Coordinates of C-alpha atoms and ligand atoms in Angstrom, one line a residue:
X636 CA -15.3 -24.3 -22.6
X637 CA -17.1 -25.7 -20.0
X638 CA -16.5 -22.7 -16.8
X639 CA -18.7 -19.8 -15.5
X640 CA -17.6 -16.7 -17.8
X641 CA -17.9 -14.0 -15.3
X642 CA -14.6 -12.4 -13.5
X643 CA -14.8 -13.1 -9.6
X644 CA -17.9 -11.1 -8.0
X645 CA -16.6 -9.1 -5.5
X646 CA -18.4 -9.1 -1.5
X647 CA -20.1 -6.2 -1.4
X648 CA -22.1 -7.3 1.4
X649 CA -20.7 -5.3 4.5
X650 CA -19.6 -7.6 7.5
X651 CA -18.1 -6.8 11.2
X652 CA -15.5 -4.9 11.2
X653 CA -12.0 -7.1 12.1
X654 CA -10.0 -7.2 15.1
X655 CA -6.6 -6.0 14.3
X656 CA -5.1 -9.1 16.7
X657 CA -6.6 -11.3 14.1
X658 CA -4.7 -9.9 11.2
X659 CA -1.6 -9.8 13.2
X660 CA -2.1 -13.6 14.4
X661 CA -2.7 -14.7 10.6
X662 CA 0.1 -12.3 9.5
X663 CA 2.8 -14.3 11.4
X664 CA 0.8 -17.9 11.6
X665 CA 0.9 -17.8 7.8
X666 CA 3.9 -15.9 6.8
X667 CA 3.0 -12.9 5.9
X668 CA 4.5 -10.4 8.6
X669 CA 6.8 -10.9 11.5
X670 CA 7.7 -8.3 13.9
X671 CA 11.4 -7.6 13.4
X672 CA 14.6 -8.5 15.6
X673 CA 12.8 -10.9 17.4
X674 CA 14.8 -13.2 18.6
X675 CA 16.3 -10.2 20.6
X676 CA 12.7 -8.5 21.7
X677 CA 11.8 -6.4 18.9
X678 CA 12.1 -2.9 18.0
X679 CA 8.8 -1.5 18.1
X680 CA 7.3 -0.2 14.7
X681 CA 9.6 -2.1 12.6
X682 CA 8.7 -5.5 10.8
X683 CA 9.5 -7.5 7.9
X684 CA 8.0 -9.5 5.8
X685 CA 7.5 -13.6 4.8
X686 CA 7.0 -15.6 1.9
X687 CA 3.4 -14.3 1.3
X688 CA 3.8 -11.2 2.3
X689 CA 6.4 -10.2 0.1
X690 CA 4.2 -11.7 -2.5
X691 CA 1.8 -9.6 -1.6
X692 CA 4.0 -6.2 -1.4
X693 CA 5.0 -6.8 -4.7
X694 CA 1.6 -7.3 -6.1
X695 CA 0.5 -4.1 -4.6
X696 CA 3.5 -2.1 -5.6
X697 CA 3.2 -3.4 -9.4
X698 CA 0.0 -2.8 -9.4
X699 CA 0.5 1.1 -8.6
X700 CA 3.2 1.2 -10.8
X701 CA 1.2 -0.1 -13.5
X702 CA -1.8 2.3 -13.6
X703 CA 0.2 5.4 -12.5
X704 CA 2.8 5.0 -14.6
X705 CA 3.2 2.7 -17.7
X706 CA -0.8 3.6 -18.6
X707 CA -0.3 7.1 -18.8
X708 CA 1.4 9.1 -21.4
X709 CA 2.4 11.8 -19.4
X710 CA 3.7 10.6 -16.2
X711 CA 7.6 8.8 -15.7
X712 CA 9.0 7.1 -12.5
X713 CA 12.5 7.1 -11.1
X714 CA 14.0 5.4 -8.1
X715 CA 15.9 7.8 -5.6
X716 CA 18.2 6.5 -2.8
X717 CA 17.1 6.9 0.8
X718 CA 20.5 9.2 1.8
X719 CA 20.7 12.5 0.2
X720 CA 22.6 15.9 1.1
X721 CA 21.6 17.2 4.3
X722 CA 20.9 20.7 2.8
X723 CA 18.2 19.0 1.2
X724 CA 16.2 18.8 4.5
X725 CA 17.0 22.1 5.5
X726 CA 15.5 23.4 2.2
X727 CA 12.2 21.0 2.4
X728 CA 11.2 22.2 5.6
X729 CA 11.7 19.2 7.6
X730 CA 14.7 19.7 9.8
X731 CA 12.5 23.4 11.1
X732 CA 8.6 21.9 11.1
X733 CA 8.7 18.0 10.9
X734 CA 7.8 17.3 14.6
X735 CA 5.3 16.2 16.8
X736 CA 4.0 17.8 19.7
X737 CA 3.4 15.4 22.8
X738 CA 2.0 15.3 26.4
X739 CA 2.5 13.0 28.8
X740 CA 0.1 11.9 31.7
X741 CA 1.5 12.6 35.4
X742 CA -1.2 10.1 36.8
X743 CA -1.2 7.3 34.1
X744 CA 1.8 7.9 32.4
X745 CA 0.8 7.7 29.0
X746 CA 1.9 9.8 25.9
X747 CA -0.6 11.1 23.6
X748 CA 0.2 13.4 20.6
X749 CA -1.3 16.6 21.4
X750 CA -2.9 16.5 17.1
X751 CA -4.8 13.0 18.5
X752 CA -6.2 14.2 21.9
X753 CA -10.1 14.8 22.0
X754 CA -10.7 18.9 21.7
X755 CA -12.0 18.9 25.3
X756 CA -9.0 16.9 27.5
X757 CA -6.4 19.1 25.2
X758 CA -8.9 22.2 26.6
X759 CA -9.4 20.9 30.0
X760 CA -5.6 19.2 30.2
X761 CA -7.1 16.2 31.1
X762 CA -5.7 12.3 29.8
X763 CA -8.3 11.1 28.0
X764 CA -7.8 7.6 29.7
X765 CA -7.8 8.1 33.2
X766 CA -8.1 12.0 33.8
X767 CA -5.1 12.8 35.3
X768 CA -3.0 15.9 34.6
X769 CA -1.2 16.3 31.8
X770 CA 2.6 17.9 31.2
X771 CA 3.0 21.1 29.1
X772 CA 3.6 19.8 25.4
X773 CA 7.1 18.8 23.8
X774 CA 8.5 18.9 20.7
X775 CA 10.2 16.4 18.7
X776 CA 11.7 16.0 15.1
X777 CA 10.7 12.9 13.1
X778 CA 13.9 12.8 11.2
X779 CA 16.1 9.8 12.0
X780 CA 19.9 10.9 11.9
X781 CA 22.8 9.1 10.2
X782 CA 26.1 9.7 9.1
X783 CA 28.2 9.4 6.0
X784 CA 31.9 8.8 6.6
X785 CA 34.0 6.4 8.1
X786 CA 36.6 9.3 10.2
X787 CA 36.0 10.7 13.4
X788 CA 35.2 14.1 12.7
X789 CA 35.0 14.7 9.2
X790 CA 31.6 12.3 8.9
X791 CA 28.8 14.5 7.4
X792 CA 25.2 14.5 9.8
X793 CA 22.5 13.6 7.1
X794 CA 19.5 12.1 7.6
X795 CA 17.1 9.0 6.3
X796 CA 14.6 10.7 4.2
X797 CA 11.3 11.4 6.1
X798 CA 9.2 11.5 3.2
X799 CA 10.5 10.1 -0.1
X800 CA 9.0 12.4 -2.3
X801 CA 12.1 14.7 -2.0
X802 CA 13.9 12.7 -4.6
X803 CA 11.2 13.6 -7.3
X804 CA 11.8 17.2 -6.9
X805 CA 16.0 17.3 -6.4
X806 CA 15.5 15.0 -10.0
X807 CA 13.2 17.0 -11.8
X808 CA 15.4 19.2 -13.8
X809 CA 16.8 15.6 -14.8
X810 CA 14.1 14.2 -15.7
X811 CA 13.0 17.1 -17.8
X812 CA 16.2 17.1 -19.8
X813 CA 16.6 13.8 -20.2
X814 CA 13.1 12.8 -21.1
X815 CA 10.5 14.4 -23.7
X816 CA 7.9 15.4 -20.8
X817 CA 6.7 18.9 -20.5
X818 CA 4.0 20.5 -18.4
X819 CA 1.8 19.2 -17.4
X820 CA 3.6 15.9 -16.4
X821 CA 4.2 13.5 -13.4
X822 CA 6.8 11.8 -11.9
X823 CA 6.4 8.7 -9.7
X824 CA 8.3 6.9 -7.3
X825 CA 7.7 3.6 -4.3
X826 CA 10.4 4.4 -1.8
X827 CA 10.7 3.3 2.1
X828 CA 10.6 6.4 4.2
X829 CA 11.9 6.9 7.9
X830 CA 10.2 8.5 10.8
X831 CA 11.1 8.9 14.4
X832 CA 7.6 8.1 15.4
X833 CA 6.6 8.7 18.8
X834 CA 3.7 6.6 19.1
X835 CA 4.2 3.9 16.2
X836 CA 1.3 1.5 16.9
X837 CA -1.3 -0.7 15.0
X838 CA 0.8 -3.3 13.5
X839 CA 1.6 -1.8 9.9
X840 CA -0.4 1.5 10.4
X841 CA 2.3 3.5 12.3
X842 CA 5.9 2.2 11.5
X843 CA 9.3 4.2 12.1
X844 CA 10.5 2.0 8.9
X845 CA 8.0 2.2 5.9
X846 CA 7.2 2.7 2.4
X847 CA 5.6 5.4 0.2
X848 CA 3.8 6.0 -3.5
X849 CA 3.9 9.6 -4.4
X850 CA 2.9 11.0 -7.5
X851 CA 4.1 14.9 -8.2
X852 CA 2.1 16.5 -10.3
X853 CA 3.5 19.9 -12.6
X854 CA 1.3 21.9 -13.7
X855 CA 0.7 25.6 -14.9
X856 CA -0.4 27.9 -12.0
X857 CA -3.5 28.4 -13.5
X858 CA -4.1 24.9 -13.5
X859 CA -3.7 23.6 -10.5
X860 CA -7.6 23.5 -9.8
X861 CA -8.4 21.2 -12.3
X862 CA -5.3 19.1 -11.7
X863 CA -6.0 19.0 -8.2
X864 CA -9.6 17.5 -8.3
X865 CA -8.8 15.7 -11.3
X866 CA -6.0 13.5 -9.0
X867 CA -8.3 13.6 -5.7
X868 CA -11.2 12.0 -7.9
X869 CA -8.7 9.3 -10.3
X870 CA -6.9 8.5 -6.8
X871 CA -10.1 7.6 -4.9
X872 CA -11.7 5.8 -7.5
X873 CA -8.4 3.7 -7.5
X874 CA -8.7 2.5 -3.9
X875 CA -12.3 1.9 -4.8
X876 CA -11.2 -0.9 -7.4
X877 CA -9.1 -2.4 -4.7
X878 CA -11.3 -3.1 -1.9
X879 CA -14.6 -5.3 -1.1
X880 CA -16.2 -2.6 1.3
X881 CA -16.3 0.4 -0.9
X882 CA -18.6 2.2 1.7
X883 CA -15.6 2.3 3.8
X884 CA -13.5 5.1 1.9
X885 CA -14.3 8.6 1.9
X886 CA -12.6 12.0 1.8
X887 CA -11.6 14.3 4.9
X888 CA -10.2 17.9 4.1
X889 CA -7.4 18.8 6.8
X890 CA -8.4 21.8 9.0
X891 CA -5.7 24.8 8.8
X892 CA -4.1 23.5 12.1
X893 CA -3.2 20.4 10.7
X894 CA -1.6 21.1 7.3
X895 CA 1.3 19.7 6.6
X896 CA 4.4 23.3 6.2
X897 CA 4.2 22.4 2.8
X898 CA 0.8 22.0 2.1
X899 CA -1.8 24.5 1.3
X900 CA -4.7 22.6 1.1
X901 CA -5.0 18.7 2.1
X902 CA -7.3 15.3 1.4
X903 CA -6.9 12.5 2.8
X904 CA -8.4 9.3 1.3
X905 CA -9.5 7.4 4.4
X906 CA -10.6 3.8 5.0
X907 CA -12.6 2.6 8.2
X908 CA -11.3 -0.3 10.1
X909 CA -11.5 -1.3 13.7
X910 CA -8.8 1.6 14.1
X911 CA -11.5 4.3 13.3
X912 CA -11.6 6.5 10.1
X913 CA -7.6 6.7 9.5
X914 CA -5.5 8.2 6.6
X915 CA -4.5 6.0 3.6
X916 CA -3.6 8.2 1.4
X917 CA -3.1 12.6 1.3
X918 CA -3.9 14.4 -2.1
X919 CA -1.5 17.7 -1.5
X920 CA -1.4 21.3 -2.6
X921 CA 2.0 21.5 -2.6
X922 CA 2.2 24.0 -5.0
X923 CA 5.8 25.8 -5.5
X924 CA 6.6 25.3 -2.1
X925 CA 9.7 22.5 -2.7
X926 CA 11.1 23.9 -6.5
X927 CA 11.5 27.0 -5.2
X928 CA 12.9 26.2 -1.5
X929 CA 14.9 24.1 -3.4
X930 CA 16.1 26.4 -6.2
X931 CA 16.9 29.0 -2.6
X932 CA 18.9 26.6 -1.3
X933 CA 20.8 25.2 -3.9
X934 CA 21.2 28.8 -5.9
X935 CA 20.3 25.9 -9.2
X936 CA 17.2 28.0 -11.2
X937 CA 15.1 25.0 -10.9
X938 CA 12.1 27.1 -13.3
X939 CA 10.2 26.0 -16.4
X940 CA 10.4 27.8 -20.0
X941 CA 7.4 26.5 -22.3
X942 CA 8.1 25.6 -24.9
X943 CA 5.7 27.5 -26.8
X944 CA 4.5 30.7 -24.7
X945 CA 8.5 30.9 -23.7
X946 CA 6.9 31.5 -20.2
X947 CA 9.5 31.0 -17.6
X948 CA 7.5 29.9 -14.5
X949 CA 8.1 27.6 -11.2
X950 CA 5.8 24.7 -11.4
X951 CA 2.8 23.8 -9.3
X952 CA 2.6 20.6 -7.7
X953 CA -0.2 18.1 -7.0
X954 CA 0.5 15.4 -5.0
X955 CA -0.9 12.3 -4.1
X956 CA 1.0 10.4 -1.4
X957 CA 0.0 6.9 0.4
X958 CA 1.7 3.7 1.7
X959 CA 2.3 0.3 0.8
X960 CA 2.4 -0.8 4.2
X961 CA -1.3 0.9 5.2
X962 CA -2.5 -0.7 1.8
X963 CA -1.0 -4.0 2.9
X964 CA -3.3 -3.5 6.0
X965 CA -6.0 -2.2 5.0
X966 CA -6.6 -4.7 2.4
X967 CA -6.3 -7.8 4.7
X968 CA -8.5 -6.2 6.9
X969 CA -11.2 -5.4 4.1
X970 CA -10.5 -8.6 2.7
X971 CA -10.7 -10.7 5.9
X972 CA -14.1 -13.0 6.9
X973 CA -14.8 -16.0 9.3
X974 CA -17.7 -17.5 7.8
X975 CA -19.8 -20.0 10.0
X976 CA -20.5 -23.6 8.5
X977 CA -22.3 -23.9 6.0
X978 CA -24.0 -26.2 3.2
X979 CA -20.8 -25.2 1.3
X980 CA -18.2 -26.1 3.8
X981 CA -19.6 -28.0 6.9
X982 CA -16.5 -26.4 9.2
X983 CA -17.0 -23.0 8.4
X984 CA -13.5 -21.3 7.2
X985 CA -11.2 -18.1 7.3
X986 CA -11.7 -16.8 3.8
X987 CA -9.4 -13.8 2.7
X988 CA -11.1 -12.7 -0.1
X989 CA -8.3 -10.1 -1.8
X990 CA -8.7 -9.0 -5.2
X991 CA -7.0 -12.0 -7.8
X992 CA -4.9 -9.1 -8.7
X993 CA -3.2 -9.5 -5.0
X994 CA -3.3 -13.0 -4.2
X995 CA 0.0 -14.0 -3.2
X996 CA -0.7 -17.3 -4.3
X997 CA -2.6 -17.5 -7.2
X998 CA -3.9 -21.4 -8.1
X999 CA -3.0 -24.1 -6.1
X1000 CA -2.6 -27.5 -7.2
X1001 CA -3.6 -30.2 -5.6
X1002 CA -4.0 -34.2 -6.0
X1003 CA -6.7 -35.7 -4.4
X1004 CA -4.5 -38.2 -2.7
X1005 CA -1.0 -38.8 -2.3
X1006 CA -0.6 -42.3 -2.1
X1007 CA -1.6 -42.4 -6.0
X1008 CA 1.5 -41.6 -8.1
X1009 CA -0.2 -41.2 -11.5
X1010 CA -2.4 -38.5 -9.9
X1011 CA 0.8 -36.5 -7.9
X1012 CA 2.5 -37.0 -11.3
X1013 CA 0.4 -35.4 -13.3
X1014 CA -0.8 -32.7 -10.5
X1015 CA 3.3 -31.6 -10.4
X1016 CA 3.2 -31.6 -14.1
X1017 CA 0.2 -29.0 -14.1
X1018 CA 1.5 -27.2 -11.6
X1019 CA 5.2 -26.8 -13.3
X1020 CA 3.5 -25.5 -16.4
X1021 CA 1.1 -22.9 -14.6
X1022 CA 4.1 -21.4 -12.2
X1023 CA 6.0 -20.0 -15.3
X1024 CA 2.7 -17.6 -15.7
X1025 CA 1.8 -17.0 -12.0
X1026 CA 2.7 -18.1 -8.3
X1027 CA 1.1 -21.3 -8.1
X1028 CA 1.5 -23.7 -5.0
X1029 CA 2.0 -27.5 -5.5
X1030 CA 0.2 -29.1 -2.1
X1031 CA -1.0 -32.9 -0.9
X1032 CA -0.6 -32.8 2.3
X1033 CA -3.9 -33.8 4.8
X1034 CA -6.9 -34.1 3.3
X1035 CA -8.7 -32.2 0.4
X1036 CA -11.0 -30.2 2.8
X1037 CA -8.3 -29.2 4.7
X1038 CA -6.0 -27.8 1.8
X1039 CA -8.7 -25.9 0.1
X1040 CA -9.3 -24.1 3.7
X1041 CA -5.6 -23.5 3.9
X1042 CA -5.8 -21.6 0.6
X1043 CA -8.7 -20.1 1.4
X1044 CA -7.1 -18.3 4.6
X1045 CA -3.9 -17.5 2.2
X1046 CA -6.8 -15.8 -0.4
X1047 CA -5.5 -18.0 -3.1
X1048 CA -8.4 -17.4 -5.7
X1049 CA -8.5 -20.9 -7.4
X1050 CA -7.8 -24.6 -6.6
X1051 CA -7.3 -27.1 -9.3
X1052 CA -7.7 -30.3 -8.4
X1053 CA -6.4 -33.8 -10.2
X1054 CA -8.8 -36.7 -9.8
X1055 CA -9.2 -40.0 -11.0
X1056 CA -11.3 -38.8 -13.4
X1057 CA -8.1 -36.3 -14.7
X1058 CA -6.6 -39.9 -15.3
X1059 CA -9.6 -40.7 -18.0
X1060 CA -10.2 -37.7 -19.7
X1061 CA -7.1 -34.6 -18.7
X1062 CA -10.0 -32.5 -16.9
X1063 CA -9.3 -31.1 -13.5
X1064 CA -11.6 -29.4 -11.2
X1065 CA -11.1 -25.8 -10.6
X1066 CA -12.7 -24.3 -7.4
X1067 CA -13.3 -20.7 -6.7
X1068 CA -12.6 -19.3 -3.8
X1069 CA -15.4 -16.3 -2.4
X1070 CA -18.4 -18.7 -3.6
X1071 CA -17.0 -22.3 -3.2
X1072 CA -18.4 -23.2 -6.9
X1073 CA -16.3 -26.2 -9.1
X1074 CA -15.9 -26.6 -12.8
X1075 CA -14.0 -29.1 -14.7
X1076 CA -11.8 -27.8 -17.5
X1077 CA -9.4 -29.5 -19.7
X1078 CA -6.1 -29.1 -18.8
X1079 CA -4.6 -27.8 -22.0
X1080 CA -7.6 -24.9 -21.2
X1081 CA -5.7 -24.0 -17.5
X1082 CA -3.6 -21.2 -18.4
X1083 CA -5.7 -19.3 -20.7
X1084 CA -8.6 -19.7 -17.9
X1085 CA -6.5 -18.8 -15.4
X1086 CA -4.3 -15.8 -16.5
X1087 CA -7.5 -13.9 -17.7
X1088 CA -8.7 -14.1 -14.3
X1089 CA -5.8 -13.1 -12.4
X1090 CA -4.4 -10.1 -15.1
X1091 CA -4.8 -7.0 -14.0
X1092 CA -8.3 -5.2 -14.9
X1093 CA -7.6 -2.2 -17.8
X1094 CA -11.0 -0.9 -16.7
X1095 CA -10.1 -0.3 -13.2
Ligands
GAP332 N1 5.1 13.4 0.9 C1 3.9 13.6 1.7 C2 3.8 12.7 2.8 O1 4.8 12.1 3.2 P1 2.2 11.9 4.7 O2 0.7 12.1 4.8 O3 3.0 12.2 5.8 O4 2.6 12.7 3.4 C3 1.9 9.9 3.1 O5 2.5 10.4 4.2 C4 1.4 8.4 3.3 O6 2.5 7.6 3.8 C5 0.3 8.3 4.3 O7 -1.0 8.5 3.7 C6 0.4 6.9 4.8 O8 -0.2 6.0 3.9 C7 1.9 6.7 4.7 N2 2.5 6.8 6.0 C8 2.9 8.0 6.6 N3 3.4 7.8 7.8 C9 3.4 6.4 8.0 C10 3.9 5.6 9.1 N4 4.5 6.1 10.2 N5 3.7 4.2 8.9 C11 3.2 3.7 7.8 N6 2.7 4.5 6.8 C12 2.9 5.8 6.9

């Protein structure tokens, strides 16, 4: 086989850090994101998402789902709805402690959260943004309300869950009886969450509308420690697969004042962008703060008997809780270069150079011209064969410089192109995307070429 036999190097070079309105503009430009409701002005932190970006959400979420749950033995996954009971908000906490606390400037008028203000305006009172006064802080709740029931008066208040973990816990017992797991085991979920935010902000960072992994960890008391650090260290050697700037992820631990009421003691995996060091995912002590609320509330004994000790015990919980949406960000941003002209490309070109494993598209296929029918023939042929193993795009339109820029911008990894020479001898030229290089393969050699590139890595 004539190709290069090494998987796609990976930038590790580090390069300026990108402007968030540049993201945004390719988001939209390119189909990835658009802000939601439009048409009638938008409803701020709420979006949806295009043809690549749902591409792209999917990728990310298989890809979780994959290596947390169908490559380990001892973890399941369910799917819980986003309406539950009402109780079941009371019991976690949220409906009491789920608020932000919030100050608004008399001068300016701005609102800050009073957990984001700088230690020294919160001591002096002072906006940090144009030093004017600021009001005694407020409280809100996160939760957003809803109803179930169609009659005046007998509709029950309930809410849209705040953090979608709660459906792991209110299904443990479940999943316990109904499966052969036993401590120590996990249980996974990808669910959207809601939350009233009060300053939702940074395209995808801070959404009222949004969706989260969790894993929830059991263990034995006794084993919490190593479980803990076990998760922290698996979970932040799993964003380091993911991204090109690995020197831009490290661990914060929360101070007291800013654990979460469930949490005892709290990591967060963090990535730096233009938006700072910011949160991408938490590692949790929760410990036996939900089973137990829960097993309160309900009056359901929601305790473990081992099997072999006969120990009858509430069990521990690690958990490990990030978003979809903040990885959809943070990888366009880590993955995101303008690179000037060069001998390569004489234009210079937007390169987004995600992981193959992302790609929303991943080959495109491409004839050199269009006004030759043998070589659009046999380019659709190709590209009908490859899209029953991956997303592949068929494209002739403009010129060939133009297309391969295109798909550079969209962080498709490989271009094939069909030549005249394809015509003699069924090779096609197939161009890599970070460092521009070409090989010519035979046809029939495509898909196997292809897939191993693209399959997900078992050594990540
Ligand atoms: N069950 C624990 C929990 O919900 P969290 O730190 O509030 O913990 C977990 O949220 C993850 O969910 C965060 O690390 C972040 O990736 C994501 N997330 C939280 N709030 C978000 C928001 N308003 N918009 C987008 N993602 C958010």
């Amino acid at each position: 086989m004539t190709q290069t036999e090494d998987r796609i190097p990976l930038s590790t070079e580090d390069t300026p850090l990108v402007p968030i309105e540049k993201i945004v503009s390719l988001c939209k430009r390119r189909g990835f994101v658009y802000p939601n409701s439009e048409i009638y002005g938008g409803v701020s932190g709420i979006y949806d998402f295009g043809p690549l970006g749902v591409e792209l959400r999917n990728n990310i979420r298989r890809y979780w789902w994959w290596s947390m749950v169908q490559t380990n033995d001892n973890v399941v996954g369910i799917e819980g709805s986003i309406i539950t009971h009402p109780r079941v908000w009371e019991a976690s906490g949220h409906v009491d402690s789920f608020v932000d606390r919030l100050v608004d400037c008399k001068n300016c008028k701005r609102r800050f959260r009073v957990d984001h203000l700088p230690k020294e305006n919160l001591e002096q009172n002072k906006c940090p943004v144009c030093g004017g006064e600021l009001t005694e802080p407020r409280t809100f709740n996160l939760m957003m309300e809803t109803y179930i029931g169609v009659v005046e008066g007998e509709r029950m208040k309930t809410y849209l869950r705040g953090e979608a973990c709660q459906n792991i816990y209110l299904d443990y017992d479940n999943v316990l009886k109904s499966s052969r797991m036993q401590v120590p085991f996990g249980i996974c979920q990808i669910g959207k969450a809601f939350r009233n935010e009060v300053t939702p902000g940074n395209f995808l960072f801070r959404q009222r509308e949004f969706e989260q992994w969790d894993l929830q960890f059991l263990v034995h008391p006794s084993e919490m420690q190593k479980w803990f650090e076990y998760w922290k260290a698996r979970r932040f050697e799993w964003y380091k697969g993911i991204i090109n700037h690995t020197d831009r992820l490290h661990f914060r631990e929360h101070g007291p004042d800013e654990l979460a009421h469930y949490a005892k003691q709290a990591f967060d995996i963090e990535y730096r962008s233009i938006l700072g060091w910011q949160e991408w995912e938490g590692i949790h002590w929760r410990q036996d703060w939900d089973l137990s609320r829960h097993s309160q509330f309900s009056g359901q004994d929601l305790s473990y008997t081992d099997p072999e000790t006969k120990e009858r015990y509430i069990p521990w919980i690690v958990e490990t809780s990030g978003g979809v949406d903040r990885t959809f960000l943070f990888l366009l941003l880590d993955a995101y270069e303008e690179e000037p002209p060069s001998d390569k490309d004489k234009e210079g070109r937007t390169v987004l150079r995600l992981h193959p494993w992302f790609a929303p598209v991943k080959v495109a296929v491409l004839p050199l011209q269009k006004n030759k029918p043998e070589l659009v023939t046999t380019a659709k042929d190709i590209h009908k064969r490859l899209q029953r193993l991956m997303v592949s795009q068929y494209d002739d339109v403009a010129n060939i410089g133009r297309r391969y820029r295109r798909q550079d911008e969209i962080g498709t990894p490989f271009c094939v192109t069909v030549d005249f020479q394809t015509l003699e001898d069924q090779t096609v030229t197939v161009r890599e995307r970070d460092g521009m290089t070409q090989i010519r393969l035979h046809i029939d050699e495509l898909p196997a070429y292809l897939l191993e590139r693209v399959r997900w890595d078992y050594n990540a």
